[in-house]
Each structure stands twice: as C-alpha cells, then as structure tokens.
Short mmCIF file of C-alpha atoms in Angstrom, two decimals:
data_model
loop_
_atom_site.label_atom_id
_atom_site.label_comp_id
_atom_site.label_asym_id
_atom_site.label_seq_id
_atom_site.Cartn_x
_atom_site.Cartn_y
_atom_site.Cartn_z
CA VAL A 1 -72.49 68.94 -127.92
CA GLN A 2 -74.42 69.33 -131.85
CA LEU A 3 -74.67 71.70 -134.30
CA GLN A 4 -76.97 72.12 -136.88
CA ALA A 5 -77.52 74.22 -139.50
CA SER A 6 -79.93 74.96 -141.99
CA GLY A 7 -81.96 77.15 -143.74
CA GLY A 8 -79.51 77.43 -147.27
CA GLY A 9 -79.97 78.21 -150.49
CA LEU A 10 -80.51 80.25 -153.62
CA VAL A 11 -81.84 83.07 -153.63
CA GLN A 12 -81.41 86.66 -156.00
CA PRO A 13 -79.49 89.48 -154.89
CA GLY A 14 -81.24 91.78 -152.56
CA GLY A 15 -83.19 88.52 -151.41
CA SER A 16 -83.46 87.31 -147.99
CA LEU A 17 -82.73 84.00 -145.70
CA ARG A 18 -82.59 82.94 -142.27
CA LEU A 19 -80.54 80.54 -140.95
CA LEU A 20 -81.08 79.01 -137.88
CA CYS A 21 -78.50 76.22 -135.80
CA ALA A 22 -79.46 73.79 -133.20
CA ALA A 23 -78.33 72.52 -130.57
CA SER A 24 -78.14 69.87 -128.35
CA GLY A 25 -76.05 68.33 -125.83
CA PHE A 26 -75.27 71.57 -123.50
CA THR A 27 -77.28 73.69 -121.79
CA PHE A 28 -77.62 76.23 -124.20
CA SER A 29 -78.53 79.27 -122.37
CA MET A 30 -75.15 79.19 -121.18
CA TYR A 31 -72.87 79.42 -124.15
CA ALA A 32 -71.99 82.16 -126.94
CA MET A 33 -72.90 81.37 -129.94
CA GLY A 34 -71.59 82.76 -133.58
CA TRP A 35 -72.08 82.39 -137.28
CA PHE A 36 -69.27 82.01 -139.85
CA ARG A 37 -69.27 82.01 -143.16
CA GLN A 38 -65.88 80.63 -145.36
CA ALA A 39 -66.53 81.26 -149.52
CA PRO A 40 -64.34 78.89 -151.72
CA GLY A 41 -60.93 79.66 -152.00
CA LYS A 42 -61.47 82.23 -148.98
CA GLU A 43 -60.56 82.45 -145.29
CA ARG A 44 -63.07 81.66 -143.13
CA GLU A 45 -64.95 85.00 -142.22
CA PHE A 46 -66.66 85.96 -138.87
CA VAL A 47 -70.25 86.85 -139.63
CA ALA A 48 -71.65 87.72 -136.43
CA ALA A 49 -71.83 86.67 -132.41
CA ILE A 50 -74.42 86.39 -129.57
CA SER A 51 -73.88 86.17 -126.00
CA ARG A 52 -75.27 83.26 -124.18
CA SER A 53 -78.62 85.71 -123.17
CA GLY A 54 -78.64 87.34 -126.02
CA GLY A 55 -78.53 90.68 -124.76
CA ILE A 56 -75.34 91.68 -126.64
CA THR A 57 -74.76 91.00 -129.85
CA TYR A 58 -71.78 92.08 -132.38
CA TYR A 59 -71.54 91.55 -136.28
CA GLY A 60 -68.52 91.62 -139.57
CA ASP A 61 -68.23 94.85 -141.28
CA SER A 62 -69.21 93.63 -144.09
CA VAL A 63 -73.00 92.40 -142.94
CA LYS A 64 -73.73 95.46 -141.10
CA GLY A 65 -76.83 96.94 -141.28
CA ARG A 66 -77.91 93.52 -143.44
CA PHE A 67 -78.18 91.10 -141.06
CA THR A 68 -79.38 90.22 -137.40
CA ILE A 69 -78.45 87.62 -135.13
CA SER A 70 -80.68 86.81 -131.97
CA ARG A 71 -81.19 83.16 -129.80
CA ASP A 72 -84.38 81.68 -127.95
CA ASN A 73 -83.30 79.65 -125.63
CA ALA A 74 -86.22 77.96 -124.64
CA LYS A 75 -85.60 76.56 -127.81
CA ASN A 76 -81.85 75.73 -128.15
CA THR A 77 -81.93 77.75 -131.28
CA VAL A 78 -79.75 80.60 -132.88
CA PHE A 79 -80.90 82.97 -135.83
CA LEU A 80 -79.37 84.83 -138.24
CA GLN A 81 -81.47 87.32 -140.60
CA MET A 82 -79.81 87.63 -143.52
CA SER A 83 -81.71 91.26 -146.08
CA SER A 84 -79.98 92.64 -149.07
CA LEU A 85 -78.19 89.55 -149.49
CA GLU A 86 -75.53 90.54 -152.26
CA PRO A 87 -73.37 87.85 -154.36
CA GLU A 88 -70.46 88.26 -152.26
CA ASP A 89 -72.64 86.61 -149.41
CA THR A 90 -72.52 83.73 -151.54
CA ALA A 91 -70.42 80.55 -148.95
CA VAL A 92 -70.90 77.61 -146.21
CA TYR A 93 -72.35 79.74 -143.14
CA SER A 94 -72.13 77.48 -139.92
CA CYS A 95 -72.59 78.01 -135.99
CA ALA A 96 -70.10 77.93 -133.53
CA THR A 97 -70.39 78.10 -129.87
CA ARG A 98 -68.51 77.97 -126.42
CA PRO A 99 -69.03 78.06 -123.00
CA SER A 100 -70.06 80.97 -121.23
CA TYR A 101 -70.30 80.64 -117.84
CA ALA A 102 -68.23 83.85 -116.33
CA SER A 103 -69.69 86.25 -118.50
CA ASP A 104 -72.54 86.98 -120.48
CA SER A 105 -69.72 87.90 -123.13
CA TYR A 106 -69.88 87.63 -127.15
CA TYR A 107 -66.64 86.36 -128.97
CA PRO A 108 -66.01 87.22 -132.84
CA SER A 109 -62.85 85.15 -133.38
CA ALA A 110 -62.54 81.66 -134.27
CA ARG A 111 -60.70 80.74 -132.50
CA GLU A 112 -62.79 81.12 -129.20
CA TYR A 113 -64.90 78.62 -130.44
CA GLY A 114 -64.62 75.00 -129.89
CA TYR A 115 -67.74 73.24 -131.40
CA TRP A 116 -68.58 73.85 -134.91
CA GLY A 117 -72.14 72.55 -136.75
CA ARG A 118 -71.46 71.30 -140.11
CA GLY A 119 -72.33 74.32 -142.26
CA THR A 120 -75.36 75.46 -144.60
CA GLN A 121 -74.74 76.69 -148.39
CA VAL A 122 -76.34 80.03 -148.88
CA THR A 123 -76.08 81.33 -152.84
CA VAL A 124 -76.87 84.26 -153.97
CA SER A 125 -77.18 84.58 -157.31
CA SER A 126 -79.48 86.02 -160.39
#
C-alpha cells in the first residue's frame, strides 16, 4: 500500500487549494479514505472521510462547509478541495486508508486507519 499526498503550498487567507492523494498497491475501490492534519504543537485532527464508493462523506466540524472530499476510483485518487482557507488551517495534511470490504462506510478516527502516506504542507498566510 502506497499513498502520496500532493498539492499543498502557500495560500492567502480566503484562498483555495486542492490536495490529491494518489494510491497504489491495493484495490482502491474497496478501501475507505480519510484526510487528517497536524499543526506544530497540536494533536492530529480529523479533516474528512469518504466511503469506498464515494457515496458517503463526513467532515470535521472545523472544516464543514469549506472543504469537500471526493474520489476517482478509476484513477485511484482522493481529493480534498479546500476553500475559504484560514490561518488556522495551516498544517501538514496526510491521507490514510483502510479496507472496507464489509460495508460502504466512512471512518473518522485515526485509530481506524492502518495505512498512512507522507503529508503535504499547507500554509495559510498573508
């Protein structure tokens, strides 16, 4: 299992970014995906999760209404569209995955994920 996040960078407050997580080494369409972030000196925080089909999504309270998670199972990629970015969104964003053969579910807890990719830095600053 390999996951590679990309798309991070420096953006001004109020701006937008789209993160990508490219997956390989497993049957992507049978795995649930999640995005998490960690800012310096803070605990890892749940951002968004998506079921294996993409039909079910779930968001952390701090990003609800501003971020959108989606996936393209044909391209083995999950996306995180981030809008109305705030300085508080500055963090390293990582994607994670876990098998979801039994049901089309989402998983908001980091403990439920067995595979993690290297993160991408997002900095929101003027």
